[in-house]
Coordinates of C-alpha atoms in Angstrom, one line a residue:
Chain A
X1 CA -1.1 43.4 31.7
X2 CA -3.3 41.0 32.9
X3 CA -6.9 41.2 32.0
X4 CA -7.5 42.3 28.7
X5 CA -3.8 40.4 27.3
X6 CA -5.6 37.2 28.9
X7 CA -8.8 37.9 26.5
X8 CA -7.2 38.6 23.6
X9 CA -5.1 35.5 23.8
X10 CA -8.5 33.3 24.3
X11 CA -9.8 35.2 21.6
X12 CA -7.7 34.1 19.2
X13 CA -8.3 30.5 20.4
X14 CA -12.1 31.3 20.4
X15 CA -11.8 32.4 17.0
X16 CA -9.9 29.2 16.0
X17 CA -12.5 27.6 17.3
X18 CA -15.0 27.9 14.4
X19 CA -12.5 27.5 11.6
X20 CA -13.5 24.9 9.2
X21 CA -11.1 21.6 10.2
X22 CA -8.0 21.4 7.6
X23 CA -8.7 17.4 7.9
X24 CA -8.9 14.9 5.4
X25 CA -10.7 11.9 6.8
X26 CA -8.7 9.8 3.5
X27 CA -10.2 6.7 3.9
X28 CA -14.0 8.1 4.3
X29 CA -13.6 10.7 2.1
X30 CA -10.8 10.5 -1.1
X31 CA -7.5 12.1 -1.2
X32 CA -7.5 14.5 -3.8
X33 CA -4.3 14.0 -5.8
X34 CA -2.6 16.1 -9.1
X35 CA -2.7 14.6 -12.0
X36 CA 1.2 14.2 -12.7
X37 CA 1.2 12.2 -9.0
X38 CA 3.0 8.9 -9.8
X39 CA 1.6 6.0 -8.6
X40 CA 1.6 2.3 -9.8
X41 CA 2.2 1.4 -13.5
X42 CA -0.2 0.5 -16.0
X43 CA 0.4 -1.4 -19.5
X44 CA -1.6 0.1 -21.6
X45 CA -3.6 -1.4 -24.5
X46 CA -3.6 0.5 -28.8
X47 CA -7.5 2.0 -28.5
X48 CA -8.2 1.0 -31.8
X49 CA -7.2 -2.5 -32.1
X50 CA -6.6 -3.5 -28.1
X51 CA -3.3 -4.7 -29.2
X52 CA -0.8 -4.0 -26.0
X53 CA 1.7 -0.9 -26.7
X54 CA 4.2 -3.0 -25.3
X55 CA 7.7 -4.7 -27.8
X56 CA 9.2 -6.2 -25.5
X57 CA 12.3 -3.7 -25.8
X58 CA 13.3 -3.9 -22.1
X59 CA 15.0 0.2 -22.6
X60 CA 12.1 0.8 -18.8
X61 CA 14.6 -2.1 -17.4
X62 CA 17.8 -0.7 -19.3
X63 CA 16.9 2.8 -17.5
X64 CA 15.6 2.1 -13.9
X65 CA 17.7 3.4 -11.7
X66 CA 16.8 0.5 -8.5
X67 CA 16.5 -2.4 -11.7
X68 CA 13.0 -2.8 -10.4
X69 CA 11.6 -4.0 -13.8
X70 CA 11.9 -7.4 -15.7
X71 CA 11.2 -8.4 -18.9
X72 CA 11.3 -11.4 -21.0
X73 CA 10.3 -10.7 -24.7
X74 CA 8.4 -13.6 -26.9
X75 CA 8.4 -13.5 -30.5
X76 CA 4.7 -12.2 -31.6
X77 CA 2.2 -15.3 -33.5
X78 CA 1.3 -13.0 -36.6
X79 CA -2.5 -15.2 -36.7
X80 CA -2.7 -13.9 -33.4
X81 CA -0.5 -11.0 -32.0
X82 CA -0.3 -9.5 -28.8
X83 CA 1.0 -6.5 -29.9
X84 CA 1.2 -4.5 -33.3
X85 CA 5.7 -5.3 -33.5
X86 CA 7.3 -8.3 -34.0
X87 CA 7.1 -9.2 -30.6
X88 CA 5.7 -8.7 -27.1
X89 CA 6.2 -9.0 -23.2
X90 CA 5.6 -12.8 -22.3
X91 CA 6.3 -11.8 -19.2
X92 CA 6.8 -8.1 -17.4
X93 CA 7.8 -7.5 -13.7
X94 CA 7.9 -4.5 -11.4
X95 CA 8.5 -5.3 -7.9
X96 CA 7.0 -2.6 -5.9
X97 CA 9.5 -2.5 -3.3
X98 CA 12.0 -2.0 -5.4
X99 CA 10.5 0.9 -7.4
X100 CA 11.1 4.1 -6.7
X101 CA 8.4 5.4 -8.4
X102 CA 10.4 8.0 -11.0
X103 CA 9.0 7.4 -14.2
X104 CA 12.2 6.7 -16.3
X105 CA 10.1 4.2 -17.3
X106 CA 7.9 6.1 -18.9
X107 CA 10.3 7.9 -20.4
X108 CA 11.9 5.4 -22.0
X109 CA 9.3 3.9 -23.2
X110 CA 9.1 4.4 -27.2
X111 CA 5.8 3.0 -27.6
X112 CA 4.3 4.6 -24.1
X113 CA 3.2 1.3 -22.8
X114 CA 4.4 1.6 -19.4
X115 CA 2.8 4.4 -17.9
X116 CA 2.3 5.4 -13.9
X117 CA -0.9 5.8 -12.9
X118 CA -2.3 7.3 -9.7
X119 CA -2.9 4.0 -7.3
X120 CA -0.6 4.8 -3.7
X121 CA -2.6 2.0 -1.0
X122 CA -0.1 -0.9 -2.3
X123 CA 1.1 -2.1 1.4
X124 CA 0.9 -5.1 1.4
X125 CA 1.8 -8.0 4.3
X126 CA 4.3 -10.6 2.5
X127 CA 7.3 -9.4 0.4
X128 CA 7.1 -11.8 -2.0
X129 CA 3.4 -10.4 -2.8
X130 CA 4.9 -7.3 -4.3
X131 CA 6.1 -8.4 -8.0
X132 CA 3.1 -7.2 -9.8
X133 CA 2.7 -9.6 -13.1
X134 CA 1.3 -7.8 -16.6
X135 CA -2.2 -8.6 -15.3
X136 CA -1.8 -7.4 -12.4
X137 CA -0.9 -4.5 -14.2
X138 CA -2.7 -4.2 -17.5
X139 CA -5.5 -1.5 -17.7
X140 CA -8.9 -2.4 -16.8
X141 CA -7.5 -3.9 -13.8
X142 CA -8.4 -1.1 -10.7
X143 CA -6.3 -1.8 -7.4
X144 CA -3.2 -3.6 -5.9
X145 CA -2.9 -7.0 -5.1
X146 CA -4.5 -6.5 -1.3
X147 CA -6.8 -4.4 -2.3
X148 CA -8.4 -7.4 -4.8
X149 CA -7.6 -9.7 -3.0
X150 CA -9.5 -8.0 -0.1
X151 CA -12.3 -7.6 -2.6
X152 CA -12.3 -11.3 -3.9
X153 CA -13.0 -13.2 -0.3
X154 CA -15.4 -10.1 0.9
X155 CA -17.8 -10.5 -2.3
X156 CA -17.3 -5.9 -2.5
X157 CA -16.6 -3.9 -5.3
X158 CA -12.5 -2.6 -5.3
X159 CA -12.7 0.7 -3.8
X160 CA -10.1 3.1 -4.1
X161 CA -8.8 6.1 -1.9
X162 CA -8.6 8.9 -3.9
X163 CA -10.3 11.4 -6.9
X164 CA -8.0 12.3 -9.7
X165 CA -8.7 13.3 -13.1
X166 CA -6.2 11.0 -15.0
X167 CA -4.0 12.6 -17.4
X168 CA -3.9 11.6 -20.8
X169 CA -0.6 9.2 -21.5
X170 CA -3.0 6.3 -19.1
X171 CA -5.3 5.5 -22.1
X172 CA -8.4 4.0 -21.6
X173 CA -7.4 4.3 -17.1
X174 CA -10.1 5.4 -15.2
X175 CA -10.4 5.4 -11.9
X176 CA -13.9 4.0 -9.9
X177 CA -14.6 6.6 -7.3
X178 CA -13.7 9.7 -9.6
X179 CA -16.8 11.5 -9.8
X180 CA -15.6 14.5 -11.3
X181 CA -15.2 12.8 -14.7
X182 CA -18.4 14.4 -17.2
X183 CA -19.8 12.2 -19.5
X184 CA -17.7 13.4 -22.3
X185 CA -14.5 12.3 -21.0
X186 CA -15.6 8.7 -19.6
X187 CA -17.2 7.7 -23.0
X188 CA -13.5 9.4 -23.9
X189 CA -12.1 6.8 -21.7
X190 CA -14.1 3.8 -22.3
X191 CA -13.6 4.3 -26.5
X192 CA -10.7 6.0 -26.7
X193 CA -10.9 5.6 -30.4
X194 CA -14.5 7.7 -31.2
X195 CA -13.6 10.8 -30.9
X196 CA -10.5 10.6 -32.9
X197 CA -12.8 9.5 -35.9
X198 CA -16.1 11.7 -35.0
X199 CA -13.4 14.5 -35.4
X200 CA -12.0 14.1 -39.0
X201 CA -15.7 13.5 -39.7
X202 CA -16.1 17.2 -38.8
Chain B
X1 CA -26.0 -40.6 15.5
X2 CA -23.5 -39.6 12.3
X3 CA -24.8 -35.9 13.1
X4 CA -23.8 -36.1 15.8
X5 CA -20.3 -36.8 15.5
X6 CA -20.4 -34.4 12.9
X7 CA -21.2 -31.6 15.8
X8 CA -18.6 -33.4 17.7
X9 CA -16.0 -33.3 15.0
X10 CA -16.9 -30.0 15.1
X11 CA -16.4 -28.7 18.0
X12 CA -13.2 -30.3 18.5
X13 CA -12.2 -28.4 15.1
X14 CA -13.0 -25.2 16.5
X15 CA -11.5 -26.0 20.4
X16 CA -8.5 -26.2 18.5
X17 CA -8.9 -23.2 16.3
X18 CA -9.9 -20.4 18.7
X19 CA -9.1 -21.6 22.3
X20 CA -12.2 -22.4 24.9
X21 CA -12.1 -20.3 27.7
X22 CA -10.4 -16.7 26.3
X23 CA -11.6 -16.9 22.8
X24 CA -14.0 -13.8 23.8
X25 CA -11.0 -12.1 25.9
X26 CA -8.7 -12.3 23.3
X27 CA -11.4 -10.6 20.6
X28 CA -11.3 -7.8 23.1
X29 CA -7.8 -7.3 24.1
X30 CA -7.3 -7.6 19.7
X31 CA -10.0 -4.7 19.5
X32 CA -7.6 -2.7 22.4
X33 CA -4.9 -3.0 20.2
X34 CA -5.7 -2.8 17.4
X35 CA -7.5 0.7 18.3
X36 CA -3.9 2.1 20.2
X37 CA -0.8 1.5 18.2
X38 CA 1.3 3.4 19.2
X39 CA 4.4 3.6 17.3
X40 CA 8.0 4.5 18.3
X41 CA 9.8 7.0 16.1
X42 CA 12.5 5.4 14.0
X43 CA 13.4 7.5 11.6
X44 CA 15.9 7.3 9.4
X45 CA 15.9 9.3 6.3
X46 CA 13.0 11.1 4.4
X47 CA 10.3 8.6 4.8
X48 CA 10.5 10.0 8.2
X49 CA 8.9 13.4 7.0
X50 CA 5.8 12.0 5.5
X51 CA 5.2 9.9 8.4
X52 CA 5.9 13.0 10.1
X53 CA 3.0 14.6 8.7
X54 CA 0.9 11.8 9.0
X55 CA 0.6 13.1 12.5
X56 CA -0.3 16.7 10.9
X57 CA -3.6 17.5 10.6
X58 CA -4.3 17.6 7.6
X59 CA -4.1 13.9 7.8
X60 CA -4.4 13.2 11.4
X61 CA -3.1 9.8 12.1
X62 CA -4.8 9.9 16.2
X63 CA -8.0 9.1 14.4
X64 CA -6.8 5.6 14.2
X65 CA -5.8 6.0 17.7
X66 CA -1.8 5.7 16.6
X67 CA -0.6 9.5 17.0
X68 CA 1.7 9.4 20.1
X69 CA 5.0 8.8 18.5
X70 CA 6.7 7.7 21.9
X71 CA 10.6 8.5 22.4
X72 CA 10.9 5.5 24.7
X73 CA 10.3 1.7 22.9
X74 CA 9.4 0.8 25.9
X75 CA 6.2 2.2 25.8
X76 CA 5.9 1.8 22.1
X77 CA 3.8 -1.1 20.5
X78 CA 4.6 -0.8 16.4
X79 CA 8.2 0.7 15.3
X80 CA 7.8 2.2 11.5
X81 CA 11.0 1.5 10.0
X82 CA 11.1 5.2 7.8
X83 CA 13.9 5.1 5.2
X84 CA 17.2 3.1 4.9
X85 CA 18.5 1.5 7.4
X86 CA 22.4 0.7 6.9
X87 CA 24.6 -2.0 8.5
X88 CA 25.6 0.4 11.5
X89 CA 22.1 1.0 12.4
X90 CA 21.2 -2.3 11.9
X91 CA 22.2 -3.4 15.7
X92 CA 21.1 -0.1 17.1
X93 CA 17.3 -0.7 15.4
X94 CA 17.5 -4.4 16.7
X95 CA 18.0 -3.3 20.0
X96 CA 15.4 -0.8 20.3
X97 CA 13.1 -3.0 18.3
X98 CA 13.7 -5.9 21.7
X99 CA 13.1 -3.5 23.8
X100 CA 10.0 -2.7 22.7
X101 CA 7.2 -4.9 25.0
X102 CA 5.3 -7.9 24.0
X103 CA 3.0 -8.0 21.3
X104 CA 4.6 -5.9 18.8
X105 CA 4.8 -4.4 15.1
X106 CA 7.2 -3.1 12.8
X107 CA 5.5 -1.4 9.8
X108 CA 8.2 -1.1 6.7
X109 CA 7.9 1.8 5.7
X110 CA 9.4 2.9 1.8
X111 CA 11.1 1.4 -0.3
X112 CA 14.8 1.4 1.0
X113 CA 13.5 0.2 3.9
X114 CA 11.4 -3.2 2.6
X115 CA 13.7 -3.5 0.0
X116 CA 16.8 -1.4 -0.7
X117 CA 15.9 0.5 -3.3
X118 CA 17.8 2.0 -5.6
X119 CA 20.4 1.5 -3.2
X120 CA 21.6 -1.7 -3.7
X121 CA 25.0 -1.2 -2.3
X122 CA 28.0 -2.6 0.6
X123 CA 26.0 0.2 3.3
X124 CA 22.4 -0.3 3.0
X125 CA 20.4 -4.0 4.5
X126 CA 18.4 -4.3 0.9
X127 CA 15.6 -5.7 3.9
X128 CA 14.3 -4.5 6.8
X129 CA 13.1 -8.0 7.5
X130 CA 16.2 -9.7 8.0
X131 CA 16.7 -7.9 10.8
X132 CA 13.2 -7.4 12.8
X133 CA 10.3 -9.6 11.6
X134 CA 8.1 -7.0 9.2
X135 CA 4.1 -7.0 9.5
X136 CA 3.4 -4.6 6.8
X137 CA 5.4 -3.2 3.9
X138 CA 4.3 0.2 2.2
X139 CA 6.1 0.5 -1.8
X140 CA 6.8 4.7 -2.3
X141 CA 9.2 6.7 -2.5
X142 CA 8.4 8.2 0.3
X143 CA 5.5 6.9 0.1
X144 CA 2.4 9.1 0.9
X145 CA 0.8 9.6 4.5
X146 CA -2.2 8.5 3.2
X147 CA -0.7 5.5 2.3
X148 CA 1.3 5.0 5.4
X149 CA -2.1 5.6 6.7
X150 CA -3.6 3.1 4.9
X151 CA -0.2 0.6 5.8
X152 CA -2.0 1.0 9.3
X153 CA -5.0 0.4 8.7
X154 CA -3.7 -3.2 7.1
X155 CA -1.8 -3.6 10.6
X156 CA -4.6 -3.3 12.3
X157 CA -6.7 -6.0 10.0
X158 CA -3.5 -8.4 11.0
X159 CA -3.9 -7.0 14.5
X160 CA -7.3 -8.6 14.9
X161 CA -6.8 -11.4 12.8
X162 CA -8.3 -10.7 9.7
X163 CA -5.6 -10.5 7.7
X164 CA -4.5 -13.3 4.7
X165 CA -1.7 -12.9 3.0
X166 CA -2.5 -13.5 -1.5
X167 CA -2.0 -17.1 -1.0
X168 CA -5.5 -17.0 1.3
X169 CA -3.1 -18.5 4.7
X170 CA -5.0 -16.6 7.2
X171 CA -1.8 -14.8 9.6
X172 CA -0.8 -14.5 12.8
X173 CA -1.5 -11.9 14.9
X174 CA 1.3 -11.5 16.1
X175 CA 5.1 -12.4 13.9
X176 CA 7.1 -11.4 16.6
X177 CA 5.9 -14.9 18.4
X178 CA 6.6 -17.2 15.9
X179 CA 10.3 -16.5 15.6

């Protein structure tokens, strides 16, 4: 008892001093997400034609346990259709505050139109600003409403604080700071029809 | 002459918008407030686990000056309502909020606190905003610790008076004083 024990204890403290810090400095460093993390929804489009996959069937709204989804369907104009089916969703709204990000809408969707993306920076100031419409969730829209508003007012691009390898269901989605995506993959993301046709030729 | 008049009206507008004597002091104050937001513990459900883990070594909320969760509302600046608020708990929460010294802010964390989430029933308050004035809502079920950190960053912007809503209206620094 005495000096040796204290030295032993202090030795442990000292050895921890030289460990690599475990902190992920989130806003400066991107958070590392798993591909299956469920964040803000994305409404996808058909890769070749660019038509919306959503046919306005409201099955997602029926499956939603929190009643967060509202869909209003309308007949497609055959000359300039929005979707390949007879109908399309003229209004598609999700209340992000009601949503519990369970992914049941994705499971229920017969066309794979609604897919849960990876964005989690959704905080905002007003309750009414949380109803995300079609234009807020369509493929190609980057960031939450607050992030896009800040980008608009400051003139800077939307910067998202995470890195993820985008899963297949999120067709055409490319998150901006994704530095790990190789060239081939990013090509497929921007033009998903190409590799398929190339594969057929080979 | 018209130029002079313009200058004069500009001055008057500046006075009306920012005040005169205490503008710089106000900036300094808000800077200090924004960088030492001490939360009151108000963990109600599973969101509280994420709230706690946002202060751990990995996420480290201390980088933003808000690591000290105060058990006494007298020492807290911001109340993080983490979890579903039952109607029996609502008066208790109101009382805790009233015991906090001014200026004070509220973060509504998670789907249940912000909107009732999937608990649309007789026992759960459907929006915490009906009990206390909420400054920042955080969607998620529960939100990641990073999402809460993002919300605290937004709250810091609001405390500094840099926040705008979707209608591009500038938000007040302290919502509680408006009520």
